[in-house]
mmCIF file of C-alpha atoms and ligand atoms in Angstrom:
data_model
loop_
_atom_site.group_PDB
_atom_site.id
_atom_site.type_symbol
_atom_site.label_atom_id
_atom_site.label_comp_id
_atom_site.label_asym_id
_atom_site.label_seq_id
_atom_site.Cartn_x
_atom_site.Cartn_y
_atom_site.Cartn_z
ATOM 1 C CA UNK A 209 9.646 -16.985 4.132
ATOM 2 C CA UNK A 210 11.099 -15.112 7.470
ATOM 3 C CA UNK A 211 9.876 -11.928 6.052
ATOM 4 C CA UNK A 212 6.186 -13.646 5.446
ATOM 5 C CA UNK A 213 6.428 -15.072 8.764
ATOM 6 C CA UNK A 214 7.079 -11.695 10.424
ATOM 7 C CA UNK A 215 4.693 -10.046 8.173
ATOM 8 C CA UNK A 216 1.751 -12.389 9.929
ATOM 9 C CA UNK A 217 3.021 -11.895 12.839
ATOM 10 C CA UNK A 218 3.022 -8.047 13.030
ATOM 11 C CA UNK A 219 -0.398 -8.404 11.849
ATOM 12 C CA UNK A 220 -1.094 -10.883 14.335
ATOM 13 C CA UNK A 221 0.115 -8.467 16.863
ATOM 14 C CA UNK A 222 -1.494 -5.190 15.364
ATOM 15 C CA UNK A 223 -4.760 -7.372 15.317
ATOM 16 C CA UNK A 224 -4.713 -8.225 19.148
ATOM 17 C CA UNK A 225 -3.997 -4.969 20.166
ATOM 18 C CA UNK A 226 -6.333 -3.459 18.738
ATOM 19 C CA UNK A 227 -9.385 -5.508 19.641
ATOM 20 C CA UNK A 228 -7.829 -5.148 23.328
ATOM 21 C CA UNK A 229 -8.236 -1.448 23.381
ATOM 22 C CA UNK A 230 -11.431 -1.296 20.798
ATOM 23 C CA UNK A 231 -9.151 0.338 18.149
ATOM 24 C CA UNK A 232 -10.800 0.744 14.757
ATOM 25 C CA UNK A 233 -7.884 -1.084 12.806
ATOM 26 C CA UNK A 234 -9.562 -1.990 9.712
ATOM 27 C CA UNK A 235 -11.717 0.888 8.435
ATOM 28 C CA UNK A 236 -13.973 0.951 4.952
ATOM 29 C CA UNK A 237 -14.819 4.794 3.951
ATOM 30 C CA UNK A 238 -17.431 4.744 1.040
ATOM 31 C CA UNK A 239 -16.592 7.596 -0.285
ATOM 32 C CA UNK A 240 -19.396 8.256 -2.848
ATOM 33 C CA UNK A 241 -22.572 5.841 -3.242
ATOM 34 C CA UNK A 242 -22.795 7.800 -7.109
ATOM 35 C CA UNK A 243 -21.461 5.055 -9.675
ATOM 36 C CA UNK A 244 -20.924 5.052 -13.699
ATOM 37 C CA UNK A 245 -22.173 1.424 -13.735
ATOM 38 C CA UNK A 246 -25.474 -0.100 -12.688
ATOM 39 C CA UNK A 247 -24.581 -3.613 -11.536
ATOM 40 C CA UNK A 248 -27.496 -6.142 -11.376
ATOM 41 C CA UNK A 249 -26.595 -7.420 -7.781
ATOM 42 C CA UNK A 250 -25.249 -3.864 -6.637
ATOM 43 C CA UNK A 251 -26.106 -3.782 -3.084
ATOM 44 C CA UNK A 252 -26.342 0.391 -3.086
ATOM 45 C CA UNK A 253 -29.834 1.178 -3.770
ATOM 46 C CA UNK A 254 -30.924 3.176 -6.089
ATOM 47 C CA UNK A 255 -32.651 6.290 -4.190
ATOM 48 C CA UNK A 256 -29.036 6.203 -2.149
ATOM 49 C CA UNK A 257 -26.710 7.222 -5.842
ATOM 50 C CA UNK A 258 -27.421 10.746 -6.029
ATOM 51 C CA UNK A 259 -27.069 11.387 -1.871
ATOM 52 C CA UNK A 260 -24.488 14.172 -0.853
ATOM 53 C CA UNK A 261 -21.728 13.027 0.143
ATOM 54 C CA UNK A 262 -18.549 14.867 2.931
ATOM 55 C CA UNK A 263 -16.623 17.103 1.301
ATOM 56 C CA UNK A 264 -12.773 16.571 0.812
ATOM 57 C CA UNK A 265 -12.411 18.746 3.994
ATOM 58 C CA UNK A 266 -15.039 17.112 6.365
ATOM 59 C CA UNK A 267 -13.595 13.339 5.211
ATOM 60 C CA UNK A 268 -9.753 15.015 5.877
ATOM 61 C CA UNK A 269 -11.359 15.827 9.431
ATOM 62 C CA UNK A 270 -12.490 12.048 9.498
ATOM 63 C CA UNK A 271 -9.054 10.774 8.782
ATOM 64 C CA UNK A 272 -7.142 12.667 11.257
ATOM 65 C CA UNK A 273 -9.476 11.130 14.004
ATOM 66 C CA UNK A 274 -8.854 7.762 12.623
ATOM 67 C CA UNK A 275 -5.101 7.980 12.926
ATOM 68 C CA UNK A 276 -5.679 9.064 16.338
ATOM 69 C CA UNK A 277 -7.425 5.891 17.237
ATOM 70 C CA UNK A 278 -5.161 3.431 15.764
ATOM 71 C CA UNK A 279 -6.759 3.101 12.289
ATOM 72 C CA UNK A 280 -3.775 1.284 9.934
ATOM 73 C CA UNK A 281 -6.140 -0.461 7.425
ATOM 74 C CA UNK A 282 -8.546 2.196 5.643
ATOM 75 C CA UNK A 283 -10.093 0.950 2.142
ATOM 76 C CA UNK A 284 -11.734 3.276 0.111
ATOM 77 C CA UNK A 285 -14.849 1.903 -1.497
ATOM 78 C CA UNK A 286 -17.954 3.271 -2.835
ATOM 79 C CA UNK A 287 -20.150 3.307 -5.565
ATOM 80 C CA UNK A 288 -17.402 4.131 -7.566
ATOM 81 C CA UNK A 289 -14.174 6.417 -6.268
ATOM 82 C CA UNK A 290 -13.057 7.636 -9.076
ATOM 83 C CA UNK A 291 -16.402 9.917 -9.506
ATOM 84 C CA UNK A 292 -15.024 12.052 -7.354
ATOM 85 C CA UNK A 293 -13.194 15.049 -8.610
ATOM 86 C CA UNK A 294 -11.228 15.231 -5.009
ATOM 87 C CA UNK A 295 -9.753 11.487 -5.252
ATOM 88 C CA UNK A 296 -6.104 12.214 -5.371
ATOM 89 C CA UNK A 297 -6.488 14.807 -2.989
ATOM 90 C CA UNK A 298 -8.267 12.204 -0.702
ATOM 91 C CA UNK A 299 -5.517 9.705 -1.053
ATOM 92 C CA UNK A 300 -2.592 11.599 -0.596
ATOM 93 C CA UNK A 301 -3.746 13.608 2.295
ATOM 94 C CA UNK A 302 -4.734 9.396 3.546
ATOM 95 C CA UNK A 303 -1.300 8.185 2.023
ATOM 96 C CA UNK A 304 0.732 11.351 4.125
ATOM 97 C CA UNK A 305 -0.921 10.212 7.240
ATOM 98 C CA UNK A 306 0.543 7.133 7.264
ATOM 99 C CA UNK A 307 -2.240 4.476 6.213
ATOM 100 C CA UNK A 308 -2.440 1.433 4.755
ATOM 101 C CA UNK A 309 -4.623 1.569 1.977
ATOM 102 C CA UNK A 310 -6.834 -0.471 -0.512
ATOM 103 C CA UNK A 311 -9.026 0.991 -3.090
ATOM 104 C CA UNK A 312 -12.239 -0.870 -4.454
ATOM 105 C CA UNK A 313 -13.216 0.427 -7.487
ATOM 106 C CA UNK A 314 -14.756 -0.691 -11.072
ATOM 107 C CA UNK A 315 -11.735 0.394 -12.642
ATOM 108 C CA UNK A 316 -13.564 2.136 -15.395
ATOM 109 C CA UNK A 317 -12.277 5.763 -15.197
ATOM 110 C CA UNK A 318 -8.749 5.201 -14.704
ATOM 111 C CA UNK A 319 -6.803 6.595 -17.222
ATOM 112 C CA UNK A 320 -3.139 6.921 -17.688
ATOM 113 C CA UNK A 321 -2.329 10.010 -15.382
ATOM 114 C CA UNK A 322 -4.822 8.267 -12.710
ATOM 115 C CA UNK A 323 -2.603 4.784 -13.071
ATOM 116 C CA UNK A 324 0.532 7.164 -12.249
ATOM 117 C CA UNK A 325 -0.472 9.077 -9.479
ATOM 118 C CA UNK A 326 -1.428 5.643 -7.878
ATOM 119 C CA UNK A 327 1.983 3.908 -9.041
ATOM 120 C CA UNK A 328 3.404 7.245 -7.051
ATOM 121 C CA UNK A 329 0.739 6.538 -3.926
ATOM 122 C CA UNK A 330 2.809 3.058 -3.447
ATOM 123 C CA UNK A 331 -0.522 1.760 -2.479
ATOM 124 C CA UNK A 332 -1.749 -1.859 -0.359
ATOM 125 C CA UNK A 333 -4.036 -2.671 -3.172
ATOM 126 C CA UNK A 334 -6.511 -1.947 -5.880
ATOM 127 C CA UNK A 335 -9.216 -4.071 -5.961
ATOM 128 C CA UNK A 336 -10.932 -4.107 -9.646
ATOM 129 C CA UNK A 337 -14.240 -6.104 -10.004
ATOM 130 C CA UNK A 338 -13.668 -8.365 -13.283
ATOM 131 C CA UNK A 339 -17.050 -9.593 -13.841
ATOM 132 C CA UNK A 340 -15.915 -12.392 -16.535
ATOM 133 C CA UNK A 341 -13.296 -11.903 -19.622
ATOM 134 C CA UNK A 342 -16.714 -12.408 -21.921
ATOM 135 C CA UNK A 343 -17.367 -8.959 -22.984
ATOM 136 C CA UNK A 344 -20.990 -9.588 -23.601
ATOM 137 C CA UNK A 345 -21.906 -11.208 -20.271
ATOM 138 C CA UNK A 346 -19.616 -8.255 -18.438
ATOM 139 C CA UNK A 347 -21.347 -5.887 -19.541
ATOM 140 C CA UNK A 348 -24.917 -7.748 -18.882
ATOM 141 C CA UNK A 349 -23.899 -7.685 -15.386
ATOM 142 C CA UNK A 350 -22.635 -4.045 -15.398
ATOM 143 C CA UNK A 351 -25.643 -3.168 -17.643
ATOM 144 C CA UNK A 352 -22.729 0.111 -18.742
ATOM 145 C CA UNK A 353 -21.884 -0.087 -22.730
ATOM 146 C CA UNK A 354 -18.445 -0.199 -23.293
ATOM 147 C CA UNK A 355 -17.565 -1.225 -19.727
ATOM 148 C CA UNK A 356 -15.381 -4.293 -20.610
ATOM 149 C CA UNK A 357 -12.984 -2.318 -22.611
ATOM 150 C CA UNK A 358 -12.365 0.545 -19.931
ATOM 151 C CA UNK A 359 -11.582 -2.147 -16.890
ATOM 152 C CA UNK A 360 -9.597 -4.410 -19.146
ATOM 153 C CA UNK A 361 -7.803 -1.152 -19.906
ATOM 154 C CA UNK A 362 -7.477 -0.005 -16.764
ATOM 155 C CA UNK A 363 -6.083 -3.277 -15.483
ATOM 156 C CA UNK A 364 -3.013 -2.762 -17.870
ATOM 157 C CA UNK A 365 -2.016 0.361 -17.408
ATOM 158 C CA UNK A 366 -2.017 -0.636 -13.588
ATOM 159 C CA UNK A 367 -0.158 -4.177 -14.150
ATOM 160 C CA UNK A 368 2.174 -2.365 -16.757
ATOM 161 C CA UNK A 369 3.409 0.096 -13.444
ATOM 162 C CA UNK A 370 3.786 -2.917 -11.462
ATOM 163 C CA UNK A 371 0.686 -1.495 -8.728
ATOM 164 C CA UNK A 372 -0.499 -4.150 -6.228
ATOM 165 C CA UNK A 373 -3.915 -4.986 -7.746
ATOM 166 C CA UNK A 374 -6.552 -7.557 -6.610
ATOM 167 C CA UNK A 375 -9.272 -8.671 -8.821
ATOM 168 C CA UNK A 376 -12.706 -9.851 -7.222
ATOM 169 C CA UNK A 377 -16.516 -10.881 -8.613
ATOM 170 C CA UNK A 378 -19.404 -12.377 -7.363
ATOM 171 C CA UNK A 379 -20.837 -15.583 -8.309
ATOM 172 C CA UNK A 380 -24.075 -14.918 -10.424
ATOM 173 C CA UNK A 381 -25.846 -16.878 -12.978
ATOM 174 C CA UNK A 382 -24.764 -14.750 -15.731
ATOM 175 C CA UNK A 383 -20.757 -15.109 -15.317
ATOM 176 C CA UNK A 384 -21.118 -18.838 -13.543
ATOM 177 C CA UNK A 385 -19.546 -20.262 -15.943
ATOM 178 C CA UNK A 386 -16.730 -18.030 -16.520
ATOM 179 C CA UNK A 387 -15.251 -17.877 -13.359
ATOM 180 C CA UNK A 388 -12.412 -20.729 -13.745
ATOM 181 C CA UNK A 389 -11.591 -18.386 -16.549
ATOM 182 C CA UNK A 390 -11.406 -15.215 -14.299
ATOM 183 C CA UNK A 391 -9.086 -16.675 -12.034
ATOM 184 C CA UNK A 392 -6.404 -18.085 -14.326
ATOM 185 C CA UNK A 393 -6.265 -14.642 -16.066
ATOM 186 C CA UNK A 394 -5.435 -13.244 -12.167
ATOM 187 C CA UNK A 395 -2.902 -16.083 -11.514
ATOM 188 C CA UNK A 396 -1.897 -15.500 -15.208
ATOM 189 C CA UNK A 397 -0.661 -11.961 -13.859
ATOM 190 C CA UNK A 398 0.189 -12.981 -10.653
ATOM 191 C CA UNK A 399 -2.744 -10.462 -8.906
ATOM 192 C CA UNK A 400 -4.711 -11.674 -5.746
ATOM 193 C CA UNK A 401 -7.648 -12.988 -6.792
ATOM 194 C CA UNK A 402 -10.809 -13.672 -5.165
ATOM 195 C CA UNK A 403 -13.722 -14.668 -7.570
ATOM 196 C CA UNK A 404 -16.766 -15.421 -6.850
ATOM 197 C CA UNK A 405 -16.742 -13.744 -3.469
ATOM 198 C CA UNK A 406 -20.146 -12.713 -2.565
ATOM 199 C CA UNK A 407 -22.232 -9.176 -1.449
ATOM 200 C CA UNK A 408 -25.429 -9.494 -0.159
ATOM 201 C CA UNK A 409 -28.208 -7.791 -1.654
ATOM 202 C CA UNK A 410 -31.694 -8.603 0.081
ATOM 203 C CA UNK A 411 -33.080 -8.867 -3.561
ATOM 204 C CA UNK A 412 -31.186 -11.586 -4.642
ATOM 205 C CA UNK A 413 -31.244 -15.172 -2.815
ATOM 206 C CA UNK A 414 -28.511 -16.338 -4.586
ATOM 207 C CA UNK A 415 -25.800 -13.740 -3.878
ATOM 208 C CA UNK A 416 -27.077 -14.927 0.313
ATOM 209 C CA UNK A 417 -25.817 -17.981 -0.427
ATOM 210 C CA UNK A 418 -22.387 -16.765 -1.244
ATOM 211 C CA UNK A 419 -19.937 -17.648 2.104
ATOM 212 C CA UNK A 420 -16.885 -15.374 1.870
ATOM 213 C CA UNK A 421 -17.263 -11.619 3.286
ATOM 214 C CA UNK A 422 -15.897 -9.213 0.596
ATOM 215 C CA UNK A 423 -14.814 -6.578 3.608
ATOM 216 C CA UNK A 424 -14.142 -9.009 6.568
ATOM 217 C CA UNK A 425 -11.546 -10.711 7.705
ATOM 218 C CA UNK A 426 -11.150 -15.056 7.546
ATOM 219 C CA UNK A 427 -10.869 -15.445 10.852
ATOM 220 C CA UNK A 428 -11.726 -18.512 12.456
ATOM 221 C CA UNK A 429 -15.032 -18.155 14.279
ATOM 222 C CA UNK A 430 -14.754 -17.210 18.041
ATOM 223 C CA UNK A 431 -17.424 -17.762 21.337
ATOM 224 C CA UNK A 432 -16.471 -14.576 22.034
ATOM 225 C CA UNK A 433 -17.504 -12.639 19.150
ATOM 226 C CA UNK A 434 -20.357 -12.981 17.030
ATOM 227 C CA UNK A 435 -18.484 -11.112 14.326
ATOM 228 C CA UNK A 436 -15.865 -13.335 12.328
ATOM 229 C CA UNK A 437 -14.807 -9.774 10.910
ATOM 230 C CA UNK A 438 -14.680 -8.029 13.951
ATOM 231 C CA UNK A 439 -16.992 -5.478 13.371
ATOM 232 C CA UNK A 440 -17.578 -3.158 16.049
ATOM 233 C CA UNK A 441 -14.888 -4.245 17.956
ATOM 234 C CA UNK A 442 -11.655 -3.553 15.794
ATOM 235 C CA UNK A 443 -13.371 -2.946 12.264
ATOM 236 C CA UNK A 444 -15.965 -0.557 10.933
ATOM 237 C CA UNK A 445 -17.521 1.190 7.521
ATOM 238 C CA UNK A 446 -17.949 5.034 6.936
ATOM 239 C CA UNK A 447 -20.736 6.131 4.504
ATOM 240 C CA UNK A 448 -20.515 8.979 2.101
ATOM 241 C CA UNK A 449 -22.568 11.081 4.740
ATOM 242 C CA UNK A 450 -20.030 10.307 7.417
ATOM 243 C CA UNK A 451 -22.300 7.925 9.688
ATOM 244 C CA UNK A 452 -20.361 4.359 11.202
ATOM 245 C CA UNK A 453 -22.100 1.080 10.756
ATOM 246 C CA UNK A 454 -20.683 -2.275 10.956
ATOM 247 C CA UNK A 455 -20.713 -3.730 7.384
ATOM 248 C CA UNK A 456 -21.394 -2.106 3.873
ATOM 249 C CA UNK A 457 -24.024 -3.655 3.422
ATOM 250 C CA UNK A 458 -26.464 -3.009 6.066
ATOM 251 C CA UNK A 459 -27.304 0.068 7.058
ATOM 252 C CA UNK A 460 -26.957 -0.568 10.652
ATOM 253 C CA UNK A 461 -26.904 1.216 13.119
ATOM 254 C CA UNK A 462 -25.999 4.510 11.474
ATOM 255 C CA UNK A 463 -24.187 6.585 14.091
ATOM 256 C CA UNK A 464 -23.127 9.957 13.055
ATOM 257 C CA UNK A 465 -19.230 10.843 13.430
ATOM 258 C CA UNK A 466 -20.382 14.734 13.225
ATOM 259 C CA UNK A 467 -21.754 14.064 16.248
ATOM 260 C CA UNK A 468 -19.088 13.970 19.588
ATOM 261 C CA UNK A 469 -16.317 13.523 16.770
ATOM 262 C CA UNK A 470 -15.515 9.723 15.524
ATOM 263 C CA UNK A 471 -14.217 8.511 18.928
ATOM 264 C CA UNK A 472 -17.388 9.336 20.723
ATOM 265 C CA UNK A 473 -18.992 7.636 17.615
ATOM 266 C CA UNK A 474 -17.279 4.446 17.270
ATOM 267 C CA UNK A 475 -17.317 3.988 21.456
ATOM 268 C CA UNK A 476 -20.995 3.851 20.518
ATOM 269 C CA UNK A 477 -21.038 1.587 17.574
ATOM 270 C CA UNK A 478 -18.477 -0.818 20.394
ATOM 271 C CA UNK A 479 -21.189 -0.619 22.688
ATOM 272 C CA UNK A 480 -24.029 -1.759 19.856
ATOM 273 C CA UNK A 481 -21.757 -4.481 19.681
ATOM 274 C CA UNK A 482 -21.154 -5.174 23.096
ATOM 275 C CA UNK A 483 -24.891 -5.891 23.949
ATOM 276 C CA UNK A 484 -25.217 -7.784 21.157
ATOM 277 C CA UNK A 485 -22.973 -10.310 21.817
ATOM 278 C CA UNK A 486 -23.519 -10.080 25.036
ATOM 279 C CA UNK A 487 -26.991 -11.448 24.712
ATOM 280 C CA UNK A 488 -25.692 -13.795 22.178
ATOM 281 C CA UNK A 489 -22.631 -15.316 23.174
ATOM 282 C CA UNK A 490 -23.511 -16.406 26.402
ATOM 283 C CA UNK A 491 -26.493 -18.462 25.229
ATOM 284 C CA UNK A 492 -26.256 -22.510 24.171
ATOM 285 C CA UNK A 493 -26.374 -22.064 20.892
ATOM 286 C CA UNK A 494 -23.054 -20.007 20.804
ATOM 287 C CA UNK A 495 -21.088 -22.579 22.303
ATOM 288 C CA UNK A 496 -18.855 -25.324 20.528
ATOM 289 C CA UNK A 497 -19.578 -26.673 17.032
ATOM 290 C CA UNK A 498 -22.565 -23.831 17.257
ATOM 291 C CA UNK A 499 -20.265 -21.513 16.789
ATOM 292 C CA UNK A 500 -18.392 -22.913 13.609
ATOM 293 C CA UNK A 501 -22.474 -23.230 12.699
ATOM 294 C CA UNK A 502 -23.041 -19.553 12.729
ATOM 295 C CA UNK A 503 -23.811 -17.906 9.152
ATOM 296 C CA UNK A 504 -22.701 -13.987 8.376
ATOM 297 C CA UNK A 505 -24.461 -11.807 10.765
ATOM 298 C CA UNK A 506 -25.115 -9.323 8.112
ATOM 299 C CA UNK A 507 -26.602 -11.738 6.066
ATOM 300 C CA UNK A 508 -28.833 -12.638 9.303
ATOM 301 C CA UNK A 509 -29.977 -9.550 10.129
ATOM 302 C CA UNK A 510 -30.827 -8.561 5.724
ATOM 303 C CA UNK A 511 -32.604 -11.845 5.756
ATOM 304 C CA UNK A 512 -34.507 -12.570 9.320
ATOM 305 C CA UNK A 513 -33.296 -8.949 10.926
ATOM 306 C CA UNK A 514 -31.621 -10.100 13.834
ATOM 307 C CA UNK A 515 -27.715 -10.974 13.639
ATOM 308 C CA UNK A 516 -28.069 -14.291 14.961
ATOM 309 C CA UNK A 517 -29.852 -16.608 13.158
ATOM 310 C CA UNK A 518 -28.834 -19.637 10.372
ATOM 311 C CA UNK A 519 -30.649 -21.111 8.154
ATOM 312 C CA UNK A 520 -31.944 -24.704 8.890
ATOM 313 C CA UNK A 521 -30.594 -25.814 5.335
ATOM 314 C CA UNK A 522 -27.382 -24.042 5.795
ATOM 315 C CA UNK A 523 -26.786 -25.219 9.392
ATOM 316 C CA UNK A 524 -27.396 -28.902 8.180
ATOM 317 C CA UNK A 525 -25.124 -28.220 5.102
ATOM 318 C CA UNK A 526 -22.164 -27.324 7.350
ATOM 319 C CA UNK A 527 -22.610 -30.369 9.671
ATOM 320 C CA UNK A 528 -23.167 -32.240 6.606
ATOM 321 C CA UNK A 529 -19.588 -30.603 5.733
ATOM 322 C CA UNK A 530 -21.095 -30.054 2.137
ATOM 323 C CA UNK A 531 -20.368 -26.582 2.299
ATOM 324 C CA UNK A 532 -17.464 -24.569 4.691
ATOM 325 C CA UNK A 533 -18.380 -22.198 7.149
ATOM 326 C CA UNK A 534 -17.639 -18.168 6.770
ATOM 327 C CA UNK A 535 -14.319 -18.640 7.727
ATOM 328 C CA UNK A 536 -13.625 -20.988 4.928
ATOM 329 C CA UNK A 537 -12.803 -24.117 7.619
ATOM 330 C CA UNK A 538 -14.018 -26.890 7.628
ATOM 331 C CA UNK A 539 -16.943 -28.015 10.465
HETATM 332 S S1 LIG B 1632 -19.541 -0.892 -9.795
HETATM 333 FE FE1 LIG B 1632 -19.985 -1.381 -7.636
HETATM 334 S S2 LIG B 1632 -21.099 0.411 -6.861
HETATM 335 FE FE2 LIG B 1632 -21.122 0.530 -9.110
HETATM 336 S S3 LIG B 1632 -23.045 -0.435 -9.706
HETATM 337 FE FE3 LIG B 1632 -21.461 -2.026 -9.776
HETATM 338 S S4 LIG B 1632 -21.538 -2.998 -7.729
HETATM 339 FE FE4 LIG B 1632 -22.644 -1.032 -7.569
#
């Protein structure tokens, strides 16, 4: 209990400093947009799969300048991870320079010797997607033949070397009904679960509706920041060509770390923030219960493209209290 309560409290701490100096504290690196599986609601589109992505030595370049600015958090993410032929060379050269770090991956390619190396890696977390324990409706989702087996696999050999895992979804009509399922098999094993968790995709209504961030912090929402999640102003993403953008899933605003380095890079991507909120925060409709009214500004700017704007059905929802707001609290 005192070790929880110090836990929170260095991250407390770690979180305040670093949205007083504009460190980038929590970063997500997509390391690869290529994948194995082709997931109906996969918010990576298709023309994006076969892009080039940094080499091990350009991302190593990356990660130096992150530890510079005060990065702790770094997730790896992609398409899927373990495409790349670099991986463990990625993550130890991350793990020697001192971060904290989750992976989010299908699961589907780790085999035995990957499982050890990441037992040895002593990571935060690896995050497997379980779509549902029904092998026919998994692999509808992951539309990838003899899916089920690998990630059921691949969540043993990981649970059988004790490694932190986490296992996520997204609520869809095809695994609806198997969700309640899902999560007893993560309690079951004790793993941090968080099912039905939602991505956006601007093809799919139903994944908008979704109200937890699968990246972002649950913070309660703030006047002063537009972004429950903190994006731009202590969080950011890193796509496989090395640009910064505030959430993985919009490709916004795309500001090249090549360019000036990643400090000169993620001053800018402060800045886009900055004048966003800015404009926002200081306006009516930011103040008070308007703020616990706000929907995902990602989700704003995929659906209306602007960062600021709820739906009338959603806003009436939460006053309603039918529904909780992004930060899982009540209205
Ligand atoms: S595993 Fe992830 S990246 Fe790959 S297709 Fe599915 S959602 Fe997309």
């Amino acid at each position: 209990m005192i070790q929880e309560r110090h836990s929170l409290q260095f991250s407390h701490n770690l979180q305040a400093s670093a949205q007083k100096n504009y460190a980038p504290l929590r970063v997500l690196f997509e390391l690869t947009y290529d994948c194995n599986f082709d997931c109906i609601h996969c918010y990576v589109p298709k023309c994006n799969r076969k892009i080039k992505s940094l080499t091990a030595k350009e991302i190593f370049l990356i990660l130096n300048q992150l530890q510079e600015l005060g990065c702790f958090h770094l997730g790896f993410s992609g398409g899927e991870i373990f495409l790349r032929k670099d991986i463990l060379d990625i993550l130890w050269y991350a793990k020697k320079k001192g971060f904290n770090i989750i992976l989010l991956t299908n699961g589907s390619l780790i085999n035995r010797h990957i499982a050890e190396e990441l037992r040895k890696l002593t990571l935060n977390k690896v995050d497997i997607t379980l779509h549902s324990l029904n092998r026919s409706h998994f692999e509808a989702i992951s539309r990838a033949k003899g899916s089920y087996v690998k990630v059921m696999r691949a969540i043993e050999l990981l649970h059988q070397r004790k490694v932190p895992l986490g296992i996520k979804n997204c609520s869809l009509a095809l695994n609806r009904d198997d969700l309640q399922g899902v999560k007893e098999f993560a309690e079951k094993l004790g793993v941090v679960g968080r099912i039905g968790a939602g991505v956006i995709s601007s093809s799919r209504e139903d994944i908008m509706q979704q109200d937890t961030c699968v990246s972002g912090d649950r913070q309660k929402p703030d006047s002063r920041h537009l972004f429950p999640c903190r994006a731009g102003t202590s969080s950011m993403v890193i796509n496989p060509q090395g640009q910064l953008k505030l959430c993985p899933n919009i490709d916004y605003p795309l500001i090249h770390a090549r360019k000036g380095g990643v400090a000169e890079s993620w001053r800018k991507l402060n800045n886009v923030v900055k004048k966003i909120e800015n404009e926002y925060c200081v306006s009516p409709q930011a103040r008070g219960r308007g703020v616990a009214l706000r929907w995902c500004p990602a989700k704003s700017w995929v659906k209306y493209g602007n960062f600021t704007q709820t739906p009338a059905d959603r806003r009436n929802a939460l006053e309603k209290g039918t529904i909780r707001n992004m930060a899982g609290v009540p209205v």
